[in-house]
mmCIF file of C-alpha atoms and ligand atoms in Angstrom:
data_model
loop_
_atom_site.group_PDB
_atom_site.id
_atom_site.type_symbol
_atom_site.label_atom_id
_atom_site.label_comp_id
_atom_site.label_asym_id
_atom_site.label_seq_id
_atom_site.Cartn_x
_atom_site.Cartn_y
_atom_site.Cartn_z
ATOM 1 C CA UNK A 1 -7.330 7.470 -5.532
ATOM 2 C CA UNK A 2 -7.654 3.574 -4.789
ATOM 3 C CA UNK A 3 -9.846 1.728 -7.301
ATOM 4 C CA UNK A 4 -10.091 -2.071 -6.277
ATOM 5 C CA UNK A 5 -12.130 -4.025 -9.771
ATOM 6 C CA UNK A 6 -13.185 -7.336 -9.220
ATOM 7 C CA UNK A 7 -10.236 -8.413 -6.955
ATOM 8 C CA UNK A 8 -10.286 -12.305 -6.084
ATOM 9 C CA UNK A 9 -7.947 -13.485 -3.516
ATOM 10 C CA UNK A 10 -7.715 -17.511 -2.306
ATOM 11 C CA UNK A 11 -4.898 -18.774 -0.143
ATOM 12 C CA UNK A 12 -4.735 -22.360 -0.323
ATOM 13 C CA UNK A 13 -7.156 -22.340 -3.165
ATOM 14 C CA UNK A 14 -9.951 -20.989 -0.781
ATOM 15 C CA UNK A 15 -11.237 -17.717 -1.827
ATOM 16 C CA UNK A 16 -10.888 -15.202 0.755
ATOM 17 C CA UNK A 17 -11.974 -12.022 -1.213
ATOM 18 C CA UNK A 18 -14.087 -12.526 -4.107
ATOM 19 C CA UNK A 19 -15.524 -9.751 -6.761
ATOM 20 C CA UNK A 20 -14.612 -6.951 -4.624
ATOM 21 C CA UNK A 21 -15.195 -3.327 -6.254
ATOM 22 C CA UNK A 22 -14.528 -0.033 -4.092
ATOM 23 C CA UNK A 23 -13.444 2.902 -4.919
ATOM 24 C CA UNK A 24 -11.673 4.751 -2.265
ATOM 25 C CA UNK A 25 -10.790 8.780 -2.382
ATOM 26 C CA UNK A 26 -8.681 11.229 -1.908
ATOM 27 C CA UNK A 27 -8.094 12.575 1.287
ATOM 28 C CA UNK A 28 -11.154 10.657 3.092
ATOM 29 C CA UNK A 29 -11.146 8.636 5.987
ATOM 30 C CA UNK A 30 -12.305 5.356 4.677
ATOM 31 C CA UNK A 31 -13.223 2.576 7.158
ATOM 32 C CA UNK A 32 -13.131 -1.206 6.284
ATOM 33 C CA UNK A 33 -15.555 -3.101 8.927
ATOM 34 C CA UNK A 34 -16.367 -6.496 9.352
ATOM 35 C CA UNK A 35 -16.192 -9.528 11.955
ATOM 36 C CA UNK A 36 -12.523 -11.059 12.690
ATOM 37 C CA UNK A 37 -11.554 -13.333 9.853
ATOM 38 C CA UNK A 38 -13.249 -11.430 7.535
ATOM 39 C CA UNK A 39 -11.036 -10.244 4.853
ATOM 40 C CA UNK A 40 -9.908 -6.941 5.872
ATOM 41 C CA UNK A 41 -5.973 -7.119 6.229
ATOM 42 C CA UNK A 42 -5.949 -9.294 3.581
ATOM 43 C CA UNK A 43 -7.584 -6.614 1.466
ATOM 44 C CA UNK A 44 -5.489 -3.526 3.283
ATOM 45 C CA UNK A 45 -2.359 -5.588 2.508
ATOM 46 C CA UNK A 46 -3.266 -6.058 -1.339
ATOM 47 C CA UNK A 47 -3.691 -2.223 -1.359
ATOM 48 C CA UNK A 48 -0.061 -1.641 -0.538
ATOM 49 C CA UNK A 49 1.112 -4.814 -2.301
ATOM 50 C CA UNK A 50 2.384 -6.389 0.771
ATOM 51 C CA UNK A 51 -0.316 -9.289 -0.781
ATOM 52 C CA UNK A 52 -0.300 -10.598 -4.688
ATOM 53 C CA UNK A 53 -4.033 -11.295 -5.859
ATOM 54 C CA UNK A 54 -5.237 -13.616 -8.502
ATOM 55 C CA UNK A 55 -7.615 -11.739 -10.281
ATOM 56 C CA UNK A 56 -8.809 -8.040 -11.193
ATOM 57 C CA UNK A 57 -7.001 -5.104 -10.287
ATOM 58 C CA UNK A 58 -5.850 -2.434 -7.757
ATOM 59 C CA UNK A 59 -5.357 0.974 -9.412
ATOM 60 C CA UNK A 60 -3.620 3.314 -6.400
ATOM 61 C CA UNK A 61 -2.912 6.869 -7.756
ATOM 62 C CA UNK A 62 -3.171 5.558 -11.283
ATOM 63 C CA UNK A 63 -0.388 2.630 -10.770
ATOM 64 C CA UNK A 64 -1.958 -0.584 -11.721
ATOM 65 C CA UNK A 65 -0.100 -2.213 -8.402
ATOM 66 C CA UNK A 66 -0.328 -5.711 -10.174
ATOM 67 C CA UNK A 67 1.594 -4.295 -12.850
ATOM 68 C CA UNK A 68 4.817 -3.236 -11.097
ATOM 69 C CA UNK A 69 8.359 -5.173 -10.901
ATOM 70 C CA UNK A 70 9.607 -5.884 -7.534
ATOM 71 C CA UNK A 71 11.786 -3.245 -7.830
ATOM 72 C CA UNK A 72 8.977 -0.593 -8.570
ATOM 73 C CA UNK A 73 6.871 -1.966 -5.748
ATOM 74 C CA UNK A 74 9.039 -1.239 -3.131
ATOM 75 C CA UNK A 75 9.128 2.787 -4.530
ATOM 76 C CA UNK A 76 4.925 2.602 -4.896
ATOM 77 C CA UNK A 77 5.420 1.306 -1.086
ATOM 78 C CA UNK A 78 7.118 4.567 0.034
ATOM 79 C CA UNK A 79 4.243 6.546 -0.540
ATOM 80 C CA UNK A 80 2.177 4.189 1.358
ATOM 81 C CA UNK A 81 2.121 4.459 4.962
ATOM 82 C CA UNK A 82 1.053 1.656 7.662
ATOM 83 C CA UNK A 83 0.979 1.022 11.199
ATOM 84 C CA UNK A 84 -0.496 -1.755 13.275
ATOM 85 C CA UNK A 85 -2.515 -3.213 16.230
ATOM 86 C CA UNK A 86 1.259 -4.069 17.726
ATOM 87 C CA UNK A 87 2.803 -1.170 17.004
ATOM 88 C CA UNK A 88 6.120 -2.934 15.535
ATOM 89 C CA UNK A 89 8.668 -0.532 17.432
ATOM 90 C CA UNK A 90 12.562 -1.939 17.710
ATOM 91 C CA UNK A 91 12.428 -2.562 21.416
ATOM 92 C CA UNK A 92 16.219 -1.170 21.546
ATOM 93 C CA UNK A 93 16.147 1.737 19.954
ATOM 94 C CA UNK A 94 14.967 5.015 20.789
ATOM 95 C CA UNK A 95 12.028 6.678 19.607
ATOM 96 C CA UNK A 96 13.193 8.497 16.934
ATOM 97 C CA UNK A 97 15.867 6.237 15.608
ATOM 98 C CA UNK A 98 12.564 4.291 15.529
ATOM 99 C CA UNK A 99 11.237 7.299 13.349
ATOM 100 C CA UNK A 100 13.969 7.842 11.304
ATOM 101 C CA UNK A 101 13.876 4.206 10.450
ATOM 102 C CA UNK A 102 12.414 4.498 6.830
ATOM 103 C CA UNK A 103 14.628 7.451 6.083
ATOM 104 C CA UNK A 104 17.700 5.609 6.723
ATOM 105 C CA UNK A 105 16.622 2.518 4.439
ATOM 106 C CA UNK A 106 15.995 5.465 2.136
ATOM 107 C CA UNK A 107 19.256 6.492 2.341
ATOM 108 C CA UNK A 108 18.285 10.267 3.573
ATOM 109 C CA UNK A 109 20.771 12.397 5.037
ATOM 110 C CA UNK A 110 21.568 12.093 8.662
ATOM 111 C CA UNK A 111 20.726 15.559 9.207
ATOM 112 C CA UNK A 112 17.865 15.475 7.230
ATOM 113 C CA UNK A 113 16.109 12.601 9.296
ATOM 114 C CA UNK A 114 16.914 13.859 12.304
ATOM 115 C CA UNK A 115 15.107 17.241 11.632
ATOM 116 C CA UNK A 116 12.041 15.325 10.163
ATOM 117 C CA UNK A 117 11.802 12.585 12.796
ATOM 118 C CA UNK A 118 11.810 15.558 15.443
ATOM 119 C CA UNK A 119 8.819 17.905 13.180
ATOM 120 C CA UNK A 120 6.751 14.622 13.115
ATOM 121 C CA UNK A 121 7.509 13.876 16.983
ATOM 122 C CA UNK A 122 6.455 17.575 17.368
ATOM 123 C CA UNK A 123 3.201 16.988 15.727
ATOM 124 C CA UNK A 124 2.676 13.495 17.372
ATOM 125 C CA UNK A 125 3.225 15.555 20.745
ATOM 126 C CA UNK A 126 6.114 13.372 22.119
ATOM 127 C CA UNK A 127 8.709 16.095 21.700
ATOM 128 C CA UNK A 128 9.913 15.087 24.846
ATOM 129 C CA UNK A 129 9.884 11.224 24.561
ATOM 130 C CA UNK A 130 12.924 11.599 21.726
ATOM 131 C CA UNK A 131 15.207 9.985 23.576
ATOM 132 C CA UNK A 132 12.736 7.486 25.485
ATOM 133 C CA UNK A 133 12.813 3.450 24.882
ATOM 134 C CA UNK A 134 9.364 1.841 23.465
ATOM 135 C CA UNK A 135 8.928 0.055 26.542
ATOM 136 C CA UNK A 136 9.079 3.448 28.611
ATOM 137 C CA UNK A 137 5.696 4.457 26.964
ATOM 138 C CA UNK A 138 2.313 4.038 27.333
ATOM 139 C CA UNK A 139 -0.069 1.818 24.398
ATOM 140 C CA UNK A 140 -1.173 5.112 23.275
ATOM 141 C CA UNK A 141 2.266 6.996 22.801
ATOM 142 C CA UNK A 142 3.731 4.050 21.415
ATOM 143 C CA UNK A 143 0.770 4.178 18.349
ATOM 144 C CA UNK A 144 2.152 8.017 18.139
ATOM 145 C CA UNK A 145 5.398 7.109 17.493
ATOM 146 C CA UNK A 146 4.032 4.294 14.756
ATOM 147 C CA UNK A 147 2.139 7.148 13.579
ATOM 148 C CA UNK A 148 5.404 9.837 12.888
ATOM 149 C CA UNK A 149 7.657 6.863 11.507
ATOM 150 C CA UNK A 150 4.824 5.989 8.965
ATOM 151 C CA UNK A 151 4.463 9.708 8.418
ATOM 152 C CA UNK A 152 8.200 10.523 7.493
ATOM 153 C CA UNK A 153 7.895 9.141 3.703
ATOM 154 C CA UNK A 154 5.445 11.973 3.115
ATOM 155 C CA UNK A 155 3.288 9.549 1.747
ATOM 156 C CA UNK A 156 -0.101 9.895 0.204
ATOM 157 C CA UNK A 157 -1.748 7.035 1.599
ATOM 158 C CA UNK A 158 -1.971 5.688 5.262
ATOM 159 C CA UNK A 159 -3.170 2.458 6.092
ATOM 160 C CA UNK A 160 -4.300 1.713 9.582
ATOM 161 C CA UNK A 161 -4.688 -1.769 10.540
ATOM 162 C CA UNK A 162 -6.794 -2.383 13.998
ATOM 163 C CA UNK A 163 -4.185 0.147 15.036
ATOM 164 C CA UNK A 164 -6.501 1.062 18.355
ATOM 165 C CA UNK A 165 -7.618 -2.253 18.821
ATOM 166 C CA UNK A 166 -4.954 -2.603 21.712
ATOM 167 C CA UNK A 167 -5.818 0.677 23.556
ATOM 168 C CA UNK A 168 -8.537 2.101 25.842
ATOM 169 C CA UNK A 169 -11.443 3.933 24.771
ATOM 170 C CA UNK A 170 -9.555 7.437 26.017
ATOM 171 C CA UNK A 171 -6.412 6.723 24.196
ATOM 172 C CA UNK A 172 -8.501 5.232 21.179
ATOM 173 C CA UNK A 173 -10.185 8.552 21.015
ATOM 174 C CA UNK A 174 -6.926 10.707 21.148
ATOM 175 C CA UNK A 175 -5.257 8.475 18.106
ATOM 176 C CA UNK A 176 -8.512 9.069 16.239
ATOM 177 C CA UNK A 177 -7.933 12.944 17.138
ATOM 178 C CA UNK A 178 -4.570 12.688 15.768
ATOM 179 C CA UNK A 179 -5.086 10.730 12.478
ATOM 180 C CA UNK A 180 -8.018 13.298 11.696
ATOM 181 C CA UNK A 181 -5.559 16.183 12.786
ATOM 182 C CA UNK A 182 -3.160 14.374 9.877
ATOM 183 C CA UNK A 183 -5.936 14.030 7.455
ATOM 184 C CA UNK A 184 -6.824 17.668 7.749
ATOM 185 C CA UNK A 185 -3.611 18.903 7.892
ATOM 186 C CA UNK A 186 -1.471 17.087 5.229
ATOM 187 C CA UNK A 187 -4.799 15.632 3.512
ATOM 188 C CA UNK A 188 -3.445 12.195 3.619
ATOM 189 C CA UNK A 189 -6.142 9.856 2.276
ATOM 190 C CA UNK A 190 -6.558 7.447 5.330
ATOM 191 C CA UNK A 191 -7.691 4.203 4.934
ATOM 192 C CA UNK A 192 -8.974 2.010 8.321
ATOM 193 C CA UNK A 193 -9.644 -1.920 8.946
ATOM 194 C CA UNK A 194 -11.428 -1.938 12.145
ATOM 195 C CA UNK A 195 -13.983 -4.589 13.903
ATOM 196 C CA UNK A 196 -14.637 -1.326 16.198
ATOM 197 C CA UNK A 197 -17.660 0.761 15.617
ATOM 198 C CA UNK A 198 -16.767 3.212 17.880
ATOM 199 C CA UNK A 199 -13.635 3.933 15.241
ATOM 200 C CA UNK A 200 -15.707 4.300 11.879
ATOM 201 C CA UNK A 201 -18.414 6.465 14.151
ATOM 202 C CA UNK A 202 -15.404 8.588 15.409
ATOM 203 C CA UNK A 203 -13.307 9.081 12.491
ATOM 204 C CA UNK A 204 -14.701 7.882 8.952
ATOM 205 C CA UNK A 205 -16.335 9.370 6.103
ATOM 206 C CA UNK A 206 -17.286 6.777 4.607
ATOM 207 C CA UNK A 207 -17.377 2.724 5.487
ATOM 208 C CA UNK A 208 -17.669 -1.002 3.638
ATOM 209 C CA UNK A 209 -18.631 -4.017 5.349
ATOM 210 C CA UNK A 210 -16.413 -6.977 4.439
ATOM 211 C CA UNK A 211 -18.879 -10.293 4.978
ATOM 212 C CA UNK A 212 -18.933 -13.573 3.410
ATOM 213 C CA UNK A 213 -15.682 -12.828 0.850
ATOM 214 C CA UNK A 214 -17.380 -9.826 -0.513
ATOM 215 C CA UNK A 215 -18.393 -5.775 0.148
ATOM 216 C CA UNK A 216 -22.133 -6.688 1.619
ATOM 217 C CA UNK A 217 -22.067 -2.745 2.024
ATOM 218 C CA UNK A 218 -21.006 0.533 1.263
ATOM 219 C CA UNK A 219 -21.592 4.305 1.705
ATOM 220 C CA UNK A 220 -21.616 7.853 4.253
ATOM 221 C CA UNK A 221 -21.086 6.311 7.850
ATOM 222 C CA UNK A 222 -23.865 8.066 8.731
ATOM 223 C CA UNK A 223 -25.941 6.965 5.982
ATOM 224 C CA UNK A 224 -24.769 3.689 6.616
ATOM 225 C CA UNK A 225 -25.948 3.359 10.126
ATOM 226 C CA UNK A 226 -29.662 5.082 9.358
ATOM 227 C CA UNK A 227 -30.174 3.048 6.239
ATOM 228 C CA UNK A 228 -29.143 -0.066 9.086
ATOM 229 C CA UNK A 229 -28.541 -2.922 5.656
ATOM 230 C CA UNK A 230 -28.690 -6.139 7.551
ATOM 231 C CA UNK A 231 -24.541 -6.709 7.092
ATOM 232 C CA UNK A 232 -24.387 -3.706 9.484
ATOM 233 C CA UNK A 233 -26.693 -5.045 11.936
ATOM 234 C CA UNK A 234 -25.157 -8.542 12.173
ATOM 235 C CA UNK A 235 -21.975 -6.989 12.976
ATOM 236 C CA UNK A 236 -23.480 -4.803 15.573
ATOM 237 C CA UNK A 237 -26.192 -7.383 16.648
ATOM 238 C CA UNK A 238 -28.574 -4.725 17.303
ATOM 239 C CA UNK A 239 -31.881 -5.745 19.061
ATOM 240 C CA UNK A 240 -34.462 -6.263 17.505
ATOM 241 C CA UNK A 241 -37.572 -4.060 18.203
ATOM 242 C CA UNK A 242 -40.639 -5.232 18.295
ATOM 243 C CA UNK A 243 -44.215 -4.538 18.169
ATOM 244 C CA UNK A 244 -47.906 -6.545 19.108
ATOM 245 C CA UNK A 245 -48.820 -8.531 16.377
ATOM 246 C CA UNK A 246 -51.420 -5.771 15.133
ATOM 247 C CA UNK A 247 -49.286 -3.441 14.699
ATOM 248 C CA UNK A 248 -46.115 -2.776 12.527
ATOM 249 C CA UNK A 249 -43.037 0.223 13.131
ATOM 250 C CA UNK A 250 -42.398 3.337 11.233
ATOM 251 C CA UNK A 251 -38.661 4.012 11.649
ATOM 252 C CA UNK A 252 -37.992 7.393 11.455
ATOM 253 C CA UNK A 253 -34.450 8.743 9.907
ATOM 254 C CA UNK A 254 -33.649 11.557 12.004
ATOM 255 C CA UNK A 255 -30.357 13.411 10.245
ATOM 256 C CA UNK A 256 -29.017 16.027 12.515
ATOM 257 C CA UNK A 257 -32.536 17.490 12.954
ATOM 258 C CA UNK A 258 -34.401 17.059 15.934
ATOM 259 C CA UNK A 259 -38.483 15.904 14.893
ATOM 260 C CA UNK A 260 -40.954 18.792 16.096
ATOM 261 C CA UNK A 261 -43.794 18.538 18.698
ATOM 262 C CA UNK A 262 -45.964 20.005 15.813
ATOM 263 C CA UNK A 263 -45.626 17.029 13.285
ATOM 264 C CA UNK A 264 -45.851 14.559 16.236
ATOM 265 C CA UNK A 265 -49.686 16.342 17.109
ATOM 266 C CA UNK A 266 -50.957 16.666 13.468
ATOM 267 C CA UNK A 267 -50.534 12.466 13.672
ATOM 268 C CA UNK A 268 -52.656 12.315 16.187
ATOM 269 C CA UNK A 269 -55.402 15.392 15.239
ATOM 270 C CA UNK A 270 -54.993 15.997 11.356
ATOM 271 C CA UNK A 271 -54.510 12.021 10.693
ATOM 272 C CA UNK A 272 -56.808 10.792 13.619
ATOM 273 C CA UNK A 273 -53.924 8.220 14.340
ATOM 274 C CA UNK A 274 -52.483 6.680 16.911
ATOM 275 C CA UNK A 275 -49.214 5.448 17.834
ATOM 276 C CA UNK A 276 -46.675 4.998 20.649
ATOM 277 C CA UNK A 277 -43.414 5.742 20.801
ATOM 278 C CA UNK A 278 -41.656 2.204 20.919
ATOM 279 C CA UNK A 279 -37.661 3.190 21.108
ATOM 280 C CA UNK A 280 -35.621 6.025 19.804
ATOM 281 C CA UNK A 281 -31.730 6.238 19.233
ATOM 282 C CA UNK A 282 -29.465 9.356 18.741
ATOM 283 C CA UNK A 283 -26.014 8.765 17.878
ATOM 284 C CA UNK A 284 -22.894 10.867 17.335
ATOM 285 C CA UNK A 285 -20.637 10.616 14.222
ATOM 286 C CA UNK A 286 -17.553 12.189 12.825
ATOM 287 C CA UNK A 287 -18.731 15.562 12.658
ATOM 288 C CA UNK A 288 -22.657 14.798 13.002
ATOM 289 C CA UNK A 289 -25.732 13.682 14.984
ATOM 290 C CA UNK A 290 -27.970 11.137 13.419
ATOM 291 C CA UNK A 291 -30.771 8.605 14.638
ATOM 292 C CA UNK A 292 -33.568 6.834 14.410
ATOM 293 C CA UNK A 293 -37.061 7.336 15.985
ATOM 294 C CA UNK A 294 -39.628 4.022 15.964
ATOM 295 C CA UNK A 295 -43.283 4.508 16.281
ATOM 296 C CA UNK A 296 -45.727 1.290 16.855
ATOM 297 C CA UNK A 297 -48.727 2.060 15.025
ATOM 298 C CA UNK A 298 -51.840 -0.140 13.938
ATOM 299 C CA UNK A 299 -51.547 -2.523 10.257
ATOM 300 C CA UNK A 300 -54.252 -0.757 9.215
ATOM 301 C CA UNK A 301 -52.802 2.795 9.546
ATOM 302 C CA UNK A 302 -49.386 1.909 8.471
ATOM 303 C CA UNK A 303 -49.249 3.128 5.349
ATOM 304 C CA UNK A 304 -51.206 6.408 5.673
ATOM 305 C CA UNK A 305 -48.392 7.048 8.759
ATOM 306 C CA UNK A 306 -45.975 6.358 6.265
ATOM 307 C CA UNK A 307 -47.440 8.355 3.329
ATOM 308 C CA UNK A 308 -48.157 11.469 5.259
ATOM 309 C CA UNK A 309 -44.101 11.098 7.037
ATOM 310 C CA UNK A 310 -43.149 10.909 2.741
ATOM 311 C CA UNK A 311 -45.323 14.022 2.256
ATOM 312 C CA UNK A 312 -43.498 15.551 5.196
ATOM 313 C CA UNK A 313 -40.377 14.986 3.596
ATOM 314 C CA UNK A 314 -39.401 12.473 6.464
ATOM 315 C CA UNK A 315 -36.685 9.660 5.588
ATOM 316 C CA UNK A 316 -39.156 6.351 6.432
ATOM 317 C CA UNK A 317 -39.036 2.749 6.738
ATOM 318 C CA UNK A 318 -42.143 0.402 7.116
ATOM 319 C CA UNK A 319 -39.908 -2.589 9.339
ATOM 320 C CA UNK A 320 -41.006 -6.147 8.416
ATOM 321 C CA UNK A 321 -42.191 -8.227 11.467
ATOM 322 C CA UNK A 322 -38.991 -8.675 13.715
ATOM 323 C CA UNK A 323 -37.865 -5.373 13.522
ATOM 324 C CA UNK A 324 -35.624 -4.897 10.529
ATOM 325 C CA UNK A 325 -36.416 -2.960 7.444
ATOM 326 C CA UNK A 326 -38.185 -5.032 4.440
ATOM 327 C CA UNK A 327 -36.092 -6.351 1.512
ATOM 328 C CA UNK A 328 -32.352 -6.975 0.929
ATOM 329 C CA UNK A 329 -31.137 -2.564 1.134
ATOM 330 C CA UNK A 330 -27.406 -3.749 1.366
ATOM 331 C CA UNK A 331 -25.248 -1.522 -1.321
ATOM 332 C CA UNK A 332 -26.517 1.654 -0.240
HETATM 333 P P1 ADP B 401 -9.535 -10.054 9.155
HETATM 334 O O1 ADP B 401 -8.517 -8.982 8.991
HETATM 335 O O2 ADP B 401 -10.892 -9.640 8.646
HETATM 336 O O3 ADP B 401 -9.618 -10.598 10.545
HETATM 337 P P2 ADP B 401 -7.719 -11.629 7.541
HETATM 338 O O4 ADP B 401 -7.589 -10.859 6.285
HETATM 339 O O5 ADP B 401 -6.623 -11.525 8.542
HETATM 340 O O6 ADP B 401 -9.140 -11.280 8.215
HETATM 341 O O7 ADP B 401 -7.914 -13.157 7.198
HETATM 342 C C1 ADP B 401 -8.931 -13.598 6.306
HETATM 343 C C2 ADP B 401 -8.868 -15.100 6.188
HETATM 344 O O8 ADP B 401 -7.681 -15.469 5.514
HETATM 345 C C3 ADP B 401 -8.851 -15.823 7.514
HETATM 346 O O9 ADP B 401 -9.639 -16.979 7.393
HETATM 347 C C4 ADP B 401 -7.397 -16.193 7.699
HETATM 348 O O10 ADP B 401 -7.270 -17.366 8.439
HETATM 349 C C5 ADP B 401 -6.936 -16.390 6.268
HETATM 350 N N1 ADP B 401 -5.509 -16.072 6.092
HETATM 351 C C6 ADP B 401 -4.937 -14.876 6.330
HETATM 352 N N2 ADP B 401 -3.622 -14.914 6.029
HETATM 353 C C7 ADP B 401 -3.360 -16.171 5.565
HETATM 354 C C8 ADP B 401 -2.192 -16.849 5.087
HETATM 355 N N3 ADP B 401 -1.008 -16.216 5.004
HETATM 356 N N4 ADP B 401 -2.316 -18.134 4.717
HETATM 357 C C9 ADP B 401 -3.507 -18.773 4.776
HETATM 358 N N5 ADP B 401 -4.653 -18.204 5.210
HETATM 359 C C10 ADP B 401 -4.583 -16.923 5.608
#
């Protein structure tokens, strides 16, 4: 649906994005991640063409977007829907002449835009805010009304920049609701720039972290976060956990599966090994339960612990002294 190949982007002659490849598809919930300053509009706003590029390519529904006259990129644009951290409502008019906005550019029907504007208020669930000024609502509704104004294109595509970065985690939670409710619904492919975890954990299929210019990382957002590629844990700046100098960790992958008392025993009686339970981390993400479980266990026994979890069919990781897995794991 989006193919980005080797896109390089400098402003000033300072590369901002350089050699970025991902390949974004239809009707997911993709998440773009990554510390402020990053990359990430830049790269949402090359995706809708707002932003020329120097090199490599953006294919969007098989348009090369660096091929199109002005003219054409303004039609490609219709089918591309955005809405921001700030909203961007006309303070003076209501909410749906704020939704009907693109559809008068467009030159659609009076009729027509009225009866669209007040399905897509409908689904946003401010029926009753029609007639309501933007500064009558709360953060959240406002976002809703962003939401059914970049909606009334039908387009294929909705971009989503930090657009619950100005809300509370209740109202955050409610968009998220919504723009899955959309994705299911309409199977708009929605794509999200975000420096909020809690967003790509909530919402996303699948994630890239945008570091140093380039995609340090990319895969399931589950995966992602049990796989733990050291771009990820910068971000997060997860502590470190750590074990006497004798001993090393065993991180356990734990994918919506719960590890039995059974295979805990046979460690101690079948393997004559033993270990303590250092930390251990559930978390919940769009749809799943995933975790990690990390045992301290002595050098010596390290790698029969970790042959006999392999044998088991267990997802583990011998971690390096410090905490964090061994070797550079970051393109998952
Ligand atoms: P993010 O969304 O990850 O916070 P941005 O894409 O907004 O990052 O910005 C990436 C970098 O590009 C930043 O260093 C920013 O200062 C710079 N930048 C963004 N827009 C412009 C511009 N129009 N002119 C010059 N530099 C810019």
């Amino acid at each position: 649906m989006i193919q980005i190949q080797n896109l390089y982007k400098a402003y000033n002659g300072i590369a901002i994005l350089d050699n970025i490849n991902l390949n974004i598809q239809r009707s997911e919930i993709f998440g773009i991640v990554g510390q402020s300053g990053a990359g990430k509009s830049t790269l949402l706003r090359c995706i809708n063409g707002l932003e020329s590029f120097d090199k490599g390519k953006i294919i969007v529904n098989s348009t090369d977007i660096s091929a199109l006259s002005e003219k054409d990129l303004l039609s490609f644009r219709r089918k591309i829907g955005m809405i921001f951290q700030n909203f961007a409502l006309l303070n003076r008019r209501t909410v749906i002449d704020n939704v009907m906005l693109p559809m008068e550019c467009w030159h659609y029907p009076k009729e027509a835009r009225r009866k669209k504007a007040q399905e897509l208020l409908e689904i946003v669930g401010l029926a009753d805010k029609t007639m309501a000024l933007p500064h009558e609502l709360s953060g959240g509704q406002k976002q809703r009304v962003a939401i059914a104004r970049a909606l009334t294109l039908e387009p294929d595509i909705l971009l989503c920049d930090e657009a619950t970065s100005a809300l509370d985690p209740a109202i955050t939670k409610s968009i998220l609701d919504l723009l899955a409710d959309v994705n299911r619904q309409m199977g708009i492919t929605i794509v999200i720039v975000t420096h909020d975890m809690s967003v790509v954990k909530g919402v996303c299929n699948r994630m890239a972290i945008v570091t140093g210019k380039q995609i340090a990382a990319v895969g399931e957002v589950s995966e992602t976060f049990l796989a733990e590629p050291s771009s990820l844990l910068e971000l997060i700046g997860k502590k470190e956990v750590v074990a006497p100098a004798s001993h090393r960790i065993l991180r356990l992958s734990l994918r919506d599966t719960s590890i039995d008392q059974a295979f805990l025993n046979d460690f101690v009686s079948k393997l004559k090994l033993e270990f303590t339970i250092i930390a251990a981390n559930v978390e919940q993400f769009y749809g799943k339960s995933c975790g990690h479980l990390y045992l301290s266990i002595a050098v010596e026994n390290i790698e029969r612990a970790r042959a006999y979890c392999l044998n088991k069919g267990m997802d583990c990781t011998v971690l390096v002294p410090g905490g964090r897995p061994g070797g550079k794991d970051d393109v998952l």
